[in-house]
Amino acid sequence: MISQRIKTLAPSPMRALDAKAKQLQADGKSVINLCLGEPDFSTPDHINAAAIKAINAGFSHYTATAGIPELLEAISQKLKKDNHLTYTPSQISVGVGAKQILYALFQVLCDPGDEVIIPTPTWSTYVEQVKLAEGVPILVSLSAPFKLTAEDVEKYITNKTKILLLNSPSNPTGAMIDKTELGKIAQLAIKKNILILSDEIYEKIIFGKTEHVSIASLGSEIFQRTITINGLSKAYAMTGWRVGYAAGPQEIISALNNFNGQVTSHTASISQKAGVAALSGTQQPVAKMVREFAKRRVVVLKNLKAAKGLEVIEPEGAFYFFISVKKLLGKKYVTSEAWCAALLEKAGVAVVPGEAFFAPGYFRMSFAASESELQTACDRITQFVNNKD
Ligand code: PLP
């Protein structure tokens, strides 16, 4: 009954694990769930207030597919101020989260057999979405600390390469691409006539010295072949509101609007009003959340020091640790997947195995949880590892 296309679609591994953790919790087991990729903060009050105002004003009708003019203008201003990018509102399209925008872009850009280069470890959604668009994901496997270089990419370019996917800071590694390397990647993309999809959804959540740079800001030629993707989920703790957007060449954005016009129409009218408040209002809640994340990152770094055999790499951005368990694999646990299943069963900590990111031998641990939860999780992991459970 089900189409071949959907039969071969891998289920979202994070959601499956999250469900298992919740089931154990429902059965009365103490489980710290560090699987999902969402801030544990509430949406800031002034954003909620804007949405409530919109509801009370009856702002409940269909809007333009690309989004309301106010929101497109707010995004245009944000891209100018934060990213040094000049996009007119007509070069911007808002969708139902960055995930849906990415899906639509692959549908709009890929012909059957077009190759999309995706550096791994990576968020599995990119890979599945490329396949759904009949494109071919070409995975470029990076070693720790997972910083992509132009040289890594060049080896995988063929005459079928259409798109290079960039995600800096990265989910799941937190690694960032620095400006010099981005410049080299841009030159390569120009020389080889490749489009760039730059997913910058974690741009605000950074901790190290590396500054976030939008590749499209590095010159007019790369600007013309880049689609910049972003959204409100992570920076403004708005995962449930479903607001994501793309900015890029007019031809591509018009095609994206055409596609969404037949598929989703637009994201919720109320969410769009909330989005205007998020982007145009005070940015202090964002800074506050990032300060909290920074403190939690230190809690994990400190508290996992005693866990023998784990290799902890310091994330530069996002809110994940991507930790190697390679030294702990052997007879008892052959794969990181088995190791993570045992960690959940025996120690009550839910993390996502590297297999879910095309990087076996690792696990991803979100630090979007309270300091006390993280402290307990680290204690449990350390005990699990040191007792060789
Ligand atoms: N891009 C990356 C790298 C992500 O990790 C996520 C969510 O986990 C998204 C995009 C999608 O965000 P949303 O659809 O909530 O805007």
Tab-separated table of C-alpha atoms and ligand atoms in Angstrom:
chain	number	residue	atom	x	y	z
A	1	MET	CA	0.000	0.000	0.000
A	2	ILE	CA	2.801	2.396	0.928
A	3	SER	CA	4.948	3.876	-1.872
A	4	GLN	CA	8.512	2.619	-2.359
A	5	ARG	CA	9.741	6.153	-1.793
A	6	ILE	CA	8.276	6.250	1.707
A	7	LYS	CA	9.064	2.628	2.525
A	8	THR	CA	12.767	3.398	2.217
A	9	LEU	CA	12.529	6.597	4.263
A	10	ALA	CA	14.509	6.221	7.506
A	11	PRO	CA	12.422	7.211	10.531
A	12	SER	CA	13.763	10.142	12.535
A	13	PRO	CA	16.119	8.387	15.014
A	14	MET	CA	15.854	11.169	17.578
A	15	ARG	CA	12.089	10.841	17.763
A	16	ALA	CA	12.287	7.045	18.235
A	17	LEU	CA	14.786	7.389	21.074
A	18	ASP	CA	12.845	10.181	22.664
A	19	ALA	CA	9.761	7.943	22.628
A	20	LYS	CA	11.712	5.093	24.275
A	21	ALA	CA	13.029	7.450	26.994
A	22	LYS	CA	9.516	8.778	27.633
A	23	GLN	CA	8.166	5.218	27.846
A	24	LEU	CA	10.774	4.320	30.494
A	25	GLN	CA	9.873	7.496	32.409
A	26	ALA	CA	6.185	6.557	32.229
A	27	ASP	CA	7.112	3.138	33.647
A	28	GLY	CA	8.516	4.947	36.674
A	29	LYS	CA	12.210	4.808	35.786
A	30	SER	CA	14.413	7.836	36.395
A	31	VAL	CA	15.612	8.867	32.933
A	32	ILE	CA	17.456	12.023	31.924
A	33	ASN	CA	16.539	12.651	28.338
A	34	LEU	CA	19.310	14.410	26.397
A	35	CYS	CA	18.143	13.314	22.944
A	36	LEU	CA	16.120	16.104	21.448
A	37	GLY	CA	17.450	19.221	19.814
A	38	GLU	CA	15.433	21.963	21.373
A	39	PRO	CA	16.074	24.682	23.930
A	40	ASP	CA	14.406	23.902	27.253
A	41	PHE	CA	13.600	27.605	27.773
A	42	SER	CA	10.153	29.099	27.227
A	43	THR	CA	9.504	31.525	24.390
A	44	PRO	CA	10.234	35.061	25.704
A	45	ASP	CA	7.222	36.968	27.056
A	46	HIS	CA	7.229	39.829	24.540
A	47	ILE	CA	6.990	37.306	21.695
A	48	ASN	CA	4.071	35.524	23.359
A	49	ALA	CA	2.394	38.901	23.923
A	50	ALA	CA	2.622	39.766	20.225
A	51	ALA	CA	0.975	36.460	19.339
A	52	ILE	CA	-1.815	36.945	21.892
A	53	LYS	CA	-2.406	40.424	20.511
A	54	ALA	CA	-2.667	38.978	16.995
A	55	ILE	CA	-5.168	36.344	18.151
A	56	ASN	CA	-7.299	38.952	19.902
A	57	ALA	CA	-7.163	41.185	16.839
A	58	GLY	CA	-8.538	38.317	14.745
A	59	PHE	CA	-5.390	37.876	12.662
A	60	SER	CA	-6.592	34.434	11.662
A	61	HIS	CA	-6.822	34.391	7.895
A	62	TYR	CA	-4.613	33.080	5.115
A	63	THR	CA	-1.549	35.191	4.413
A	64	ALA	CA	0.705	35.424	1.363
A	65	THR	CA	2.631	32.165	0.773
A	66	ALA	CA	6.048	33.750	1.384
A	67	GLY	CA	4.868	35.397	4.600
A	68	ILE	CA	3.420	38.725	5.757
A	69	PRO	CA	5.274	41.834	4.507
A	70	GLU	CA	6.188	42.886	8.075
A	71	LEU	CA	7.946	39.575	8.698
A	72	LEU	CA	9.768	39.601	5.360
A	73	GLU	CA	10.927	43.137	6.135
A	74	ALA	CA	12.062	42.121	9.656
A	75	ILE	CA	14.059	39.207	8.198
A	76	SER	CA	15.558	41.470	5.537
A	77	GLN	CA	16.704	43.890	8.295
A	78	LYS	CA	18.059	41.047	10.423
A	79	LEU	CA	20.087	39.630	7.550
A	80	LYS	CA	21.526	43.080	6.872
A	81	LYS	CA	22.404	43.804	10.494
A	82	ASP	CA	23.632	40.392	11.666
A	83	ASN	CA	24.937	38.827	8.487
A	84	HIS	CA	25.888	41.724	6.161
A	85	LEU	CA	23.524	40.365	3.528
A	86	THR	CA	21.295	42.547	1.393
A	87	TYR	CA	18.151	40.675	0.412
A	88	THR	CA	14.959	42.457	-0.595
A	89	PRO	CA	11.786	41.042	1.006
A	90	SER	CA	10.926	39.396	-2.338
A	91	GLN	CA	14.145	37.353	-2.094
A	92	ILE	CA	12.966	35.843	1.209
A	93	SER	CA	10.457	33.060	1.837
A	94	VAL	CA	9.121	31.906	5.204
A	95	GLY	CA	8.024	28.308	5.717
A	96	VAL	CA	6.866	25.855	8.369
A	97	GLY	CA	10.244	25.691	10.121
A	98	ALA	CA	13.680	25.444	8.528
A	99	LYS	CA	13.058	21.716	8.083
A	100	GLN	CA	10.150	22.309	5.709
A	101	ILE	CA	12.054	25.074	3.905
A	102	LEU	CA	14.941	22.649	3.314
A	103	TYR	CA	12.558	19.972	2.046
A	104	ALA	CA	11.013	22.444	-0.376
A	105	LEU	CA	14.433	23.646	-1.563
A	106	PHE	CA	15.629	20.124	-2.398
A	107	GLN	CA	12.370	19.550	-4.291
A	108	VAL	CA	12.846	22.798	-6.160
A	109	LEU	CA	16.538	22.323	-6.964
A	110	CYS	CA	17.194	18.597	-7.511
A	111	ASP	CA	16.598	16.700	-10.718
A	112	PRO	CA	16.931	12.911	-10.514
A	113	GLY	CA	20.584	11.979	-10.065
A	114	ASP	CA	21.785	15.435	-9.003
A	115	GLU	CA	24.441	15.066	-6.335
A	116	VAL	CA	24.310	16.936	-3.046
A	117	ILE	CA	27.500	16.980	-0.994
A	118	ILE	CA	26.798	16.626	2.730
A	119	PRO	CA	29.663	16.674	5.259
A	120	THR	CA	29.198	14.108	8.054
A	121	PRO	CA	28.563	13.772	10.983
A	122	THR	CA	25.292	15.366	9.908
A	123	TRP	CA	21.660	15.815	10.771
A	124	SER	CA	19.991	12.861	9.022
A	125	THR	CA	17.111	14.987	7.735
A	126	TYR	CA	19.293	16.466	4.958
A	127	VAL	CA	20.096	13.009	3.633
A	128	GLU	CA	16.504	11.754	3.685
A	129	GLN	CA	15.196	14.950	2.124
A	130	VAL	CA	17.699	14.757	-0.737
A	131	LYS	CA	16.607	11.172	-1.403
A	132	LEU	CA	12.942	12.212	-1.360
A	133	ALA	CA	13.829	14.732	-4.070
A	134	GLU	CA	15.496	11.941	-6.106
A	135	GLY	CA	18.868	13.555	-5.562
A	136	VAL	CA	21.933	11.573	-4.491
A	137	PRO	CA	23.449	12.420	-1.101
A	138	ILE	CA	27.254	12.298	-1.280
A	139	LEU	CA	28.554	11.973	2.253
A	140	VAL	CA	31.932	13.472	3.121
A	141	SER	CA	33.172	11.861	6.292
A	142	LEU	CA	35.082	14.260	8.584
A	143	SER	CA	37.289	13.296	11.501
A	144	ALA	CA	37.302	15.031	14.882
A	145	PRO	CA	37.183	18.008	15.423
A	146	PHE	CA	34.965	17.889	12.304
A	147	LYS	CA	35.961	21.218	10.749
A	148	LEU	CA	35.139	21.158	7.030
A	149	THR	CA	37.787	22.305	4.549
A	150	ALA	CA	37.581	23.088	0.827
A	151	GLU	CA	40.009	20.228	0.255
A	152	ASP	CA	37.562	17.769	1.870
A	153	VAL	CA	34.829	18.933	-0.498
A	154	GLU	CA	36.897	19.068	-3.700
A	155	LYS	CA	37.563	15.325	-3.757
A	156	TYR	CA	33.851	14.599	-4.018
A	157	ILE	CA	32.917	17.006	-6.801
A	158	THR	CA	31.777	15.382	-10.052
A	159	ASN	CA	29.979	16.717	-13.112
A	160	LYS	CA	26.710	15.784	-11.332
A	161	THR	CA	27.379	17.881	-8.222
A	162	LYS	CA	24.654	20.460	-7.851
A	163	ILE	CA	24.654	21.514	-4.206
A	164	LEU	CA	27.009	21.704	-1.242
A	165	LEU	CA	25.246	21.680	2.103
A	166	LEU	CA	26.868	23.706	4.883
A	167	ASN	CA	25.763	23.753	8.515
A	168	SER	CA	27.880	25.940	10.765
A	169	PRO	CA	27.606	25.713	13.757
A	170	SER	CA	26.833	22.063	13.154
A	171	ASN	CA	24.248	19.699	14.476
A	172	PRO	CA	25.505	17.285	15.853
A	173	THR	CA	29.139	18.347	16.417
A	174	GLY	CA	28.923	22.052	17.257
A	175	ALA	CA	31.870	22.580	14.897
A	176	MET	CA	32.122	25.820	12.941
A	177	ILE	CA	33.798	26.682	9.657
A	178	ASP	CA	36.072	29.689	10.045
A	179	LYS	CA	36.055	32.640	7.677
A	180	THR	CA	39.247	31.782	5.782
A	181	GLU	CA	38.055	28.269	5.042
A	182	LEU	CA	34.606	29.536	4.063
A	183	GLY	CA	36.370	31.828	1.576
A	184	LYS	CA	38.149	28.838	0.042
A	185	ILE	CA	34.905	26.848	-0.100
A	186	ALA	CA	33.234	29.823	-1.789
A	187	GLN	CA	35.986	29.988	-4.433
A	188	LEU	CA	35.601	26.275	-5.080
A	189	ALA	CA	31.816	26.563	-5.443
A	190	ILE	CA	32.233	29.419	-7.923
A	191	LYS	CA	34.884	27.561	-9.941
A	192	LYS	CA	32.845	24.346	-10.085
A	193	ASN	CA	29.464	26.014	-10.575
A	194	ILE	CA	27.894	24.587	-7.418
A	195	LEU	CA	25.031	26.001	-5.349
A	196	ILE	CA	25.446	26.373	-1.593
A	197	LEU	CA	22.680	25.713	0.906
A	198	SER	CA	23.875	27.318	4.119
A	199	ASP	CA	21.858	26.262	7.168
A	200	GLU	CA	22.696	28.875	9.812
A	201	ILE	CA	20.029	28.004	12.364
A	202	TYR	CA	22.532	27.797	15.262
A	203	GLU	CA	24.348	31.058	14.402
A	204	LYS	CA	23.424	32.797	17.678
A	205	ILE	CA	24.505	29.946	19.927
A	206	ILE	CA	28.292	30.137	19.873
A	207	PHE	CA	30.898	29.899	22.618
A	208	GLY	CA	34.393	29.994	21.213
A	209	LYS	CA	36.486	32.523	19.367
A	210	THR	CA	35.206	31.615	15.906
A	211	GLU	CA	32.763	34.276	14.704
A	212	HIS	CA	29.746	33.229	12.681
A	213	VAL	CA	30.139	34.260	9.044
A	214	SER	CA	27.479	33.843	6.352
A	215	ILE	CA	29.178	32.468	3.259
A	216	ALA	CA	26.898	34.586	1.051
A	217	SER	CA	28.506	37.713	2.537
A	218	LEU	CA	31.904	36.864	1.069
A	219	GLY	CA	31.364	38.480	-2.349
A	220	SER	CA	28.798	38.977	-5.080
A	221	GLU	CA	29.579	35.784	-6.987
A	222	ILE	CA	29.037	33.521	-3.982
A	223	PHE	CA	26.009	35.609	-2.944
A	224	GLN	CA	24.399	34.744	-6.282
A	225	ARG	CA	24.815	31.006	-5.759
A	226	THR	CA	23.944	30.703	-2.074
A	227	ILE	CA	20.639	30.139	-0.349
A	228	THR	CA	20.861	31.132	3.311
A	229	ILE	CA	18.558	29.177	5.609
A	230	ASN	CA	17.636	30.136	9.125
A	231	GLY	CA	14.736	30.043	11.563
A	232	LEU	CA	13.472	31.081	14.960
A	233	SER	CA	13.357	27.652	16.650
A	234	LYS	CA	16.760	27.626	18.292
A	235	ALA	CA	17.677	31.264	18.946
A	236	TYR	CA	14.288	32.290	20.318
A	237	ALA	CA	13.158	28.983	21.897
A	238	MET	CA	10.321	28.806	19.368
A	239	THR	CA	10.493	25.218	18.121
A	240	GLY	CA	6.739	24.708	18.284
A	241	TRP	CA	5.841	27.897	16.420
A	242	ARG	CA	7.308	26.574	13.153
A	243	VAL	CA	8.991	29.571	11.564
A	244	GLY	CA	11.953	29.064	9.248
A	245	TYR	CA	13.082	30.939	6.164
A	246	ALA	CA	15.318	31.017	3.135
A	247	ALA	CA	16.914	33.986	1.384
A	248	GLY	CA	18.479	33.652	-2.013
A	249	PRO	CA	18.381	34.363	-5.745
A	250	GLN	CA	14.983	35.595	-6.917
A	251	GLU	CA	14.461	32.728	-9.350
A	252	ILE	CA	14.921	30.127	-6.608
A	253	ILE	CA	12.779	31.949	-4.046
A	254	SER	CA	9.972	32.365	-6.604
A	255	ALA	CA	10.099	28.623	-7.362
A	256	LEU	CA	10.071	27.900	-3.613
A	257	ASN	CA	6.968	30.076	-3.199
A	258	ASN	CA	5.361	28.297	-6.120
A	259	PHE	CA	6.060	24.928	-4.483
A	260	ASN	CA	4.873	25.968	-1.015
A	261	GLY	CA	1.806	27.546	-2.592
A	262	GLN	CA	0.700	24.039	-3.584
A	263	VAL	CA	1.894	22.237	-0.470
A	264	THR	CA	1.699	24.191	2.789
A	265	SER	CA	0.541	27.669	1.764
A	266	HIS	CA	2.263	29.538	4.602
A	267	THR	CA	3.163	29.049	8.236
A	268	ALA	CA	0.537	30.015	10.854
A	269	SER	CA	-0.511	33.672	10.720
A	270	ILE	CA	-0.088	33.990	14.506
A	271	SER	CA	3.422	32.505	14.382
A	272	GLN	CA	4.342	35.093	11.781
A	273	LYS	CA	3.307	37.942	14.083
A	274	ALA	CA	5.319	36.302	16.866
A	275	GLY	CA	8.239	36.123	14.433
A	276	VAL	CA	8.111	39.880	13.819
A	277	ALA	CA	8.334	40.480	17.577
A	278	ALA	CA	11.221	38.000	17.898
A	279	LEU	CA	13.323	39.613	15.196
A	280	SER	CA	12.433	43.274	15.757
A	281	GLY	CA	12.164	43.307	19.558
A	282	THR	CA	14.783	43.134	22.287
A	283	GLN	CA	17.513	40.548	21.727
A	284	GLN	CA	18.320	40.314	25.433
A	285	PRO	CA	16.533	36.986	26.000
A	286	VAL	CA	18.735	35.450	23.282
A	287	ALA	CA	21.898	36.657	25.003
A	288	LYS	CA	20.581	35.359	28.328
A	289	MET	CA	19.881	31.905	26.896
A	290	VAL	CA	23.323	31.746	25.297
A	291	ARG	CA	24.934	32.648	28.655
A	292	GLU	CA	22.981	29.786	30.250
A	293	PHE	CA	24.065	27.369	27.525
A	294	ALA	CA	27.674	28.452	28.040
A	295	LYS	CA	27.445	27.652	31.767
A	296	ARG	CA	25.925	24.251	31.063
A	297	ARG	CA	28.617	23.470	28.529
A	298	VAL	CA	31.211	24.024	31.231
A	299	VAL	CA	29.272	21.783	33.653
A	300	VAL	CA	29.484	18.917	31.149
A	301	LEU	CA	33.138	19.560	30.309
A	302	LYS	CA	34.059	19.505	33.997
A	303	ASN	CA	31.918	16.572	34.990
A	304	LEU	CA	32.846	14.205	32.210
A	305	LYS	CA	36.578	14.586	32.885
A	306	ALA	CA	36.595	11.540	35.156
A	307	ALA	CA	34.868	9.264	32.615
A	308	LYS	CA	37.684	7.038	31.376
A	309	GLY	CA	37.780	6.286	27.680
A	310	LEU	CA	35.363	8.971	26.507
A	311	GLU	CA	36.817	11.528	24.128
A	312	VAL	CA	35.007	14.800	24.630
A	313	ILE	CA	35.423	17.433	21.940
A	314	GLU	CA	34.581	21.003	22.925
A	315	PRO	CA	31.690	22.274	20.793
A	316	GLU	CA	32.164	25.788	19.370
A	317	GLY	CA	28.447	26.323	18.899
A	318	ALA	CA	24.920	24.813	19.039
A	319	PHE	CA	23.969	22.885	22.202
A	320	TYR	CA	25.385	19.426	21.649
A	321	PHE	CA	28.433	17.446	22.660
A	322	PHE	CA	29.542	14.843	20.132
A	323	ILE	CA	31.566	12.363	22.153
A	324	SER	CA	33.658	9.422	20.986
A	325	VAL	CA	33.117	6.033	22.629
A	326	LYS	CA	35.429	4.256	20.199
A	327	LYS	CA	37.827	3.297	22.991
A	328	LEU	CA	34.982	1.649	24.904
A	329	LEU	CA	33.681	-0.539	22.123
A	330	GLY	CA	34.676	-4.183	21.971
A	331	LYS	CA	33.224	-7.492	22.963
A	332	LYS	CA	30.506	-6.197	25.252
A	333	TYR	CA	29.208	-3.358	23.142
A	334	VAL	CA	30.216	-3.671	19.524
A	335	THR	CA	28.561	-0.491	18.267
A	336	SER	CA	27.827	2.956	19.657
A	337	GLU	CA	24.155	2.131	19.122
A	338	ALA	CA	24.432	-0.844	21.518
A	339	TRP	CA	26.441	1.266	23.956
A	340	CYS	CA	23.762	4.006	23.976
A	341	ALA	CA	20.967	1.436	24.433
A	342	ALA	CA	22.812	0.049	27.471
A	343	LEU	CA	23.410	3.550	28.849
A	344	LEU	CA	19.665	4.163	28.706
A	345	GLU	CA	18.689	0.782	30.177
A	346	LYS	CA	21.304	0.613	32.918
A	347	ALA	CA	22.127	4.219	33.758
A	348	GLY	CA	18.939	6.047	32.734
A	349	VAL	CA	20.543	8.561	30.375
A	350	ALA	CA	19.148	8.937	26.864
A	351	VAL	CA	21.590	10.143	24.200
A	352	VAL	CA	21.645	9.632	20.433
A	353	PRO	CA	24.144	7.181	18.909
A	354	GLY	CA	26.489	8.445	16.190
A	355	GLU	CA	24.901	6.027	13.703
A	356	ALA	CA	21.984	8.466	13.529
A	357	PHE	CA	24.397	11.084	12.155
A	358	PHE	CA	26.336	8.761	9.807
A	359	ALA	CA	29.169	8.689	12.341
A	360	PRO	CA	29.345	5.414	14.265
A	361	GLY	CA	31.548	5.355	17.340
A	362	TYR	CA	30.125	8.544	18.862
A	363	PHE	CA	27.073	9.791	20.702
A	364	ARG	CA	25.346	13.144	20.743
A	365	MET	CA	24.377	14.587	24.074
A	366	SER	CA	22.273	17.717	24.158
A	367	PHE	CA	23.066	20.246	26.875
A	368	ALA	CA	19.683	21.933	26.574
A	369	ALA	CA	18.823	20.730	30.081
A	370	SER	CA	19.166	22.192	33.572
A	371	GLU	CA	22.579	22.260	35.262
A	372	SER	CA	21.411	19.790	37.901
A	373	GLU	CA	20.093	17.353	35.275
A	374	LEU	CA	23.364	17.634	33.366
A	375	GLN	CA	25.348	17.094	36.535
A	376	THR	CA	23.362	13.920	37.333
A	377	ALA	CA	23.620	12.714	33.726
A	378	CYS	CA	27.405	13.190	33.775
A	379	ASP	CA	27.666	11.337	37.103
A	380	ARG	CA	25.629	8.456	35.727
A	381	ILE	CA	27.668	8.308	32.500
A	382	THR	CA	30.930	8.400	34.466
A	383	GLN	CA	29.776	5.598	36.727
A	384	PHE	CA	28.552	3.537	33.763
A	385	VAL	CA	31.863	3.969	31.959
A	386	ASN	CA	34.187	3.519	34.941
A	387	ASN	CA	32.342	0.467	36.251
A	388	LYS	CA	32.561	-0.996	32.764
A	389	ASP	CA	28.886	-1.875	33.153
B	1	PLP	N1	18.698	22.661	10.801
B	1	PLP	C1	19.338	21.991	11.767
B	1	PLP	C2	20.795	21.798	11.647
B	1	PLP	C3	18.630	21.490	12.871
B	1	PLP	O1	19.289	20.841	13.839
B	1	PLP	C4	17.236	21.687	12.939
B	1	PLP	C5	16.439	21.142	14.052
B	1	PLP	O2	16.843	20.301	14.818
B	1	PLP	C6	16.614	22.385	11.898
B	1	PLP	C7	17.371	22.858	10.845
B	1	PLP	C8	15.124	22.564	11.839
B	1	PLP	O3	14.617	23.515	12.642
B	1	PLP	P1	13.105	23.981	12.524
B	1	PLP	O4	12.430	23.135	11.499
B	1	PLP	O5	12.535	23.826	13.880
B	1	PLP	O6	13.171	25.420	12.071
